[in-house]
Coordinates of C-alpha atoms and ligand atoms in Angstrom, one line a residue:
M2 CA 1.3 -4.2 -22.1
A3 CA -0.5 -4.9 -18.9
S4 CA 0.6 -8.2 -17.1
T5 CA -2.5 -10.4 -16.4
K6 CA -0.2 -12.2 -14.0
R7 CA -0.4 -9.4 -11.3
I8 CA -3.2 -10.3 -8.8
P9 CA -5.0 -7.1 -7.9
M10 CA -4.9 -6.0 -4.4
I11 CA -7.2 -3.5 -2.5
A12 CA -5.8 -2.6 1.0
G13 CA -7.6 -0.7 3.6
N14 CA -5.6 1.6 5.7
W15 CA -7.7 2.6 8.9
K16 CA -5.2 5.0 10.3
M17 CA -5.7 6.1 13.7
H18 CA -9.4 5.4 13.6
L19 CA -11.8 3.0 15.3
T20 CA -11.9 1.0 18.7
S21 CA -11.5 -2.7 18.7
R22 CA -15.3 -3.2 18.7
E23 CA -15.8 -1.0 15.8
A24 CA -12.9 -2.2 13.9
A25 CA -14.2 -5.9 14.3
D26 CA -17.8 -4.9 13.3
L27 CA -16.3 -3.2 10.1
A28 CA -14.0 -6.2 9.3
A29 CA -17.2 -8.4 9.9
A30 CA -19.2 -6.5 7.5
I31 CA -16.5 -6.4 4.9
K32 CA -16.0 -10.2 5.3
K33 CA -19.8 -10.7 4.8
G34 CA -20.0 -8.5 1.7
L35 CA -17.1 -10.2 -0.3
D36 CA -17.9 -12.0 -3.4
P37 CA -16.9 -15.7 -2.7
D38 CA -15.4 -16.0 -6.0
L39 CA -13.3 -12.9 -5.7
K40 CA -9.9 -13.7 -7.3
H41 CA -8.0 -10.7 -6.0
E42 CA -6.4 -10.0 -2.7
V43 CA -8.0 -7.9 0.2
L44 CA -6.0 -6.5 2.9
L45 CA -6.9 -4.6 6.0
A46 CA -4.6 -2.4 8.0
P47 CA -6.2 -1.4 11.6
G48 CA -4.3 0.2 14.3
F49 CA -2.1 -2.2 16.5
T50 CA -4.8 -2.4 19.3
C51 CA -7.4 -3.6 17.0
L52 CA -5.4 -6.4 15.2
H53 CA -6.5 -9.3 17.5
A54 CA -10.0 -8.2 17.2
V55 CA -10.1 -8.0 13.4
K56 CA -8.1 -11.2 13.1
A57 CA -10.9 -13.0 15.0
A58 CA -13.5 -11.3 12.9
L59 CA -11.8 -12.2 9.5
A60 CA -11.6 -15.8 10.7
G61 CA -12.6 -18.2 7.7
S62 CA -12.1 -15.4 5.1
K63 CA -9.0 -15.0 2.8
V64 CA -8.8 -11.3 3.8
F65 CA -5.1 -10.6 5.0
L66 CA -4.2 -8.5 8.0
S67 CA -1.7 -5.9 8.1
S68 CA -0.2 -3.4 10.4
Q69 CA 0.4 0.2 9.5
D70 CA 4.1 0.3 10.5
V71 CA 6.7 -1.9 11.9
A72 CA 9.9 -1.6 13.9
W73 CA 13.2 -2.4 12.6
E74 CA 14.4 -4.4 15.6
E75 CA 13.1 -7.7 16.8
K76 CA 13.2 -7.1 20.4
G77 CA 14.7 -4.7 23.2
A78 CA 14.5 -1.5 24.7
F79 CA 12.3 0.3 22.1
T80 CA 9.5 2.0 23.8
G81 CA 6.3 2.4 21.9
A82 CA 7.6 0.2 18.9
V83 CA 6.1 -3.0 17.6
S84 CA 8.3 -5.7 16.3
P85 CA 7.8 -8.0 13.2
S86 CA 7.6 -11.2 15.4
Q87 CA 4.9 -9.4 17.5
L88 CA 2.8 -8.4 14.4
I89 CA 3.1 -12.0 13.2
D90 CA 2.0 -13.3 16.5
A91 CA -1.1 -10.8 16.3
G92 CA -1.9 -12.5 12.9
C93 CA -0.5 -10.0 10.3
T94 CA 1.0 -11.2 7.2
A95 CA 1.8 -7.7 5.9
A96 CA 3.0 -4.4 7.2
I97 CA 2.6 -0.9 5.6
I98 CA 5.9 0.8 5.6
G99 CA 6.8 4.4 4.7
H100 CA 3.5 5.9 4.7
S101 CA 3.6 9.6 4.0
E102 CA 2.3 10.3 7.4
R103 CA 5.0 8.4 8.9
R104 CA 7.5 10.2 6.8
K105 CA 6.0 13.5 7.4
I106 CA 4.6 13.7 10.8
F107 CA 7.2 11.0 12.5
L108 CA 10.0 12.2 10.4
E109 CA 11.0 8.8 9.2
T110 CA 13.8 8.9 6.5
D111 CA 14.6 6.6 3.5
E112 CA 17.2 5.1 5.8
I113 CA 14.7 4.2 8.6
I114 CA 12.3 2.9 5.9
N115 CA 15.3 0.7 4.4
K116 CA 15.7 -0.8 7.8
K117 CA 12.1 -1.4 8.4
L118 CA 11.8 -3.0 5.0
K119 CA 14.6 -5.3 5.8
A120 CA 13.3 -6.4 9.2
A121 CA 9.8 -7.0 7.7
I122 CA 11.4 -9.2 4.8
K123 CA 13.5 -11.1 7.3
A124 CA 10.5 -11.8 9.2
G125 CA 8.4 -12.9 6.4
L126 CA 5.9 -10.1 6.4
V127 CA 4.8 -8.7 3.0
P128 CA 5.8 -5.1 2.8
V129 CA 3.6 -2.5 1.4
L130 CA 6.0 0.2 0.8
C131 CA 4.6 3.6 0.2
I132 CA 6.3 6.3 -1.9
G133 CA 5.1 9.6 -3.4
E134 CA 5.8 13.3 -3.9
T135 CA 4.4 16.4 -2.1
L136 CA 2.5 19.0 -4.3
E137 CA 5.3 21.4 -4.0
E138 CA 7.6 18.6 -5.4
R139 CA 5.2 17.7 -8.2
E140 CA 4.7 21.6 -8.9
S141 CA 8.6 22.2 -9.2
Q142 CA 8.9 19.0 -11.7
K143 CA 10.6 16.8 -8.9
T144 CA 8.2 13.8 -8.8
Y145 CA 10.3 11.4 -10.8
R146 CA 13.5 12.4 -8.8
V147 CA 11.6 12.1 -5.5
L148 CA 10.2 8.6 -6.4
E149 CA 13.8 7.5 -7.7
T150 CA 15.3 8.6 -4.4
Q151 CA 12.6 6.9 -2.4
L152 CA 12.8 3.7 -3.9
V153 CA 16.7 3.6 -4.2
G154 CA 16.8 4.3 -0.5
A155 CA 14.1 2.0 0.4
F156 CA 15.6 -1.0 -1.4
A157 CA 19.4 -0.3 -0.6
G158 CA 21.3 -3.6 0.1
I159 CA 18.1 -5.7 -0.5
S160 CA 18.3 -8.5 -3.3
A161 CA 15.7 -9.2 -5.9
A162 CA 14.9 -12.4 -4.1
E163 CA 14.6 -10.7 -0.7
A164 CA 12.3 -7.9 -2.3
A165 CA 10.2 -10.6 -4.3
K166 CA 6.9 -10.3 -2.1
T167 CA 7.2 -6.5 -1.7
V168 CA 4.1 -4.5 -3.0
I169 CA 4.9 -0.9 -3.7
A170 CA 2.0 1.7 -3.1
Y171 CA 2.3 4.9 -5.1
E172 CA 0.6 7.7 -3.1
P173 CA 1.1 11.3 -4.2
V174 CA 0.9 13.2 -0.8
W175 CA -1.4 15.9 -2.2
A176 CA -4.0 13.3 -3.0
I177 CA -4.1 11.5 0.5
G178 CA -7.2 12.6 2.5
T179 CA -7.8 15.7 0.2
G180 CA -10.5 14.2 -2.1
K181 CA -8.1 15.3 -4.9
T182 CA -7.4 12.1 -6.7
A183 CA -4.6 11.8 -9.2
T184 CA -6.3 11.4 -12.6
P185 CA -5.8 7.9 -14.1
D186 CA -3.4 9.2 -16.6
Q187 CA -1.2 10.9 -13.9
A188 CA -1.2 7.8 -11.8
Q189 CA -0.5 5.5 -14.7
D190 CA 2.3 7.8 -15.7
A191 CA 3.9 7.7 -12.2
H192 CA 3.4 3.7 -12.1
V193 CA 5.2 3.4 -15.4
F194 CA 8.0 5.3 -14.2
V195 CA 8.2 3.3 -10.8
R196 CA 8.1 0.0 -12.7
K197 CA 11.0 1.3 -14.8
Q198 CA 13.0 2.1 -11.7
M199 CA 12.3 -1.3 -10.5
E200 CA 13.5 -2.7 -13.7
R201 CA 16.5 -0.7 -13.5
I202 CA 17.2 -1.8 -9.7
Y203 CA 16.1 -5.4 -10.1
G204 CA 15.6 -6.3 -13.9
K205 CA 12.6 -6.9 -16.1
D206 CA 11.0 -9.9 -14.4
Y207 CA 10.9 -8.4 -11.2
A208 CA 9.6 -5.2 -12.8
E209 CA 6.8 -7.2 -14.6
A210 CA 5.8 -9.0 -11.5
V211 CA 5.7 -6.3 -8.7
R212 CA 2.5 -5.0 -7.8
I213 CA 2.1 -1.2 -7.7
L214 CA -1.0 0.0 -5.8
Y215 CA -2.4 3.4 -6.2
G216 CA -3.5 5.4 -3.1
G217 CA -4.8 8.8 -2.6
S218 CA -8.6 9.5 -2.3
V219 CA -9.5 6.2 -3.9
K220 CA -13.3 6.0 -3.8
A221 CA -16.2 3.9 -4.8
D222 CA -16.8 6.3 -7.8
N223 CA -13.3 6.5 -9.1
V224 CA -11.8 3.1 -8.4
D225 CA -13.2 1.7 -11.8
E226 CA -11.2 4.3 -14.1
L227 CA -8.2 3.9 -12.0
M228 CA -8.0 0.1 -12.0
S229 CA -8.3 0.3 -15.8
Q230 CA -5.0 1.6 -16.2
P231 CA -2.5 -1.1 -17.0
D232 CA 0.0 -0.4 -14.5
I233 CA -2.3 0.1 -11.6
D234 CA -2.4 -3.3 -9.8
G235 CA -4.6 -2.1 -6.9
A236 CA -5.4 0.6 -4.4
L237 CA -4.5 1.6 -0.9
V238 CA -7.5 3.2 0.6
G239 CA -7.9 5.4 3.7
G240 CA -11.0 7.3 4.3
E241 CA -13.2 5.1 1.9
S242 CA -12.2 2.0 3.7
L243 CA -13.9 2.9 7.0
K244 CA -17.3 2.6 5.2
A245 CA -18.2 -1.1 4.7
D246 CA -20.7 -0.4 1.6
K247 CA -18.2 2.1 0.0
F248 CA -15.0 -0.2 0.4
L249 CA -16.8 -3.3 -0.7
R250 CA -17.7 -1.4 -3.9
V251 CA -14.0 -0.5 -4.1
I252 CA -13.0 -4.1 -3.6
H253 CA -15.4 -5.2 -6.4
F254 CA -14.0 -2.6 -8.8
Q255 CA -15.1 -3.1 -12.6
P256 CA -12.5 -2.0 -14.9
V257 CA -14.0 0.0 -17.7
L258 CA -11.4 -0.9 -20.1
S259 CA -9.8 -4.4 -20.2
R260 CA -6.5 -4.5 -18.5
Ligands
LIG15 P1 -7.0 8.2 1.6 O1 -5.7 7.8 2.3 O2 -7.7 7.2 0.7 O3 -7.9 8.8 2.7 O4 -6.6 9.5 0.7 C1 -5.0 6.9 1.5 C2 -3.6 6.6 2.4 O5 -3.2 7.4 3.2 O6 -3.3 5.5 2.3

């Protein structure tokens, strides 16, 4: 049964796109187009250098600011890294952690992701933890095993209370940036599995409350169907979040069935 208590979240991951000016303009256009009565949460994750400009552009709105990554240390000799407190200083309330591009291109392991999750939680940032299988893993029937390993690894040594604010994003790697969206049924199946794993780790109450976003080629024209699935609590959107009109349509999704 779908829980109506989970507030939907639509997050835009702008990846390594846009200058500060472009990012501020896009944020301003999104802010302007938001239904003032919107009940669900909207989160924007621009690149580090755009955080200040986007924060300023979002002033007076309820849109949350997120980073796309976070360091696991608070300060010190970590050239190129950005700490949780630096992100909070720049106006972030959330941090995307363990995105598949970080895992694949920057070789982040579950152990690194676990450290980042702990650091974000300690600092009071809302972690948006990404998990997902590759095409090869799906085709060799390893999807569930991969998701379980990623979840167990990410949450190792973290209590249910500490993990309370964490949002999980299920993003099948084969659907990211490819235009190949998981079908609503495929996504729903994976979300049910993820929720079951979270129940196993932290118990039923936690599993019922945790928000699980779907990510991977979410578009204005497929969001309604995806958001009609009872265990899909939101979307993490890449490409489509770079176009204000399209992303606004995603934000204002209209479930085709009652959740
Ligand atoms: P996409 O990216 O929407 O462009 O597929 C999603 C993501 O990587 O978070």
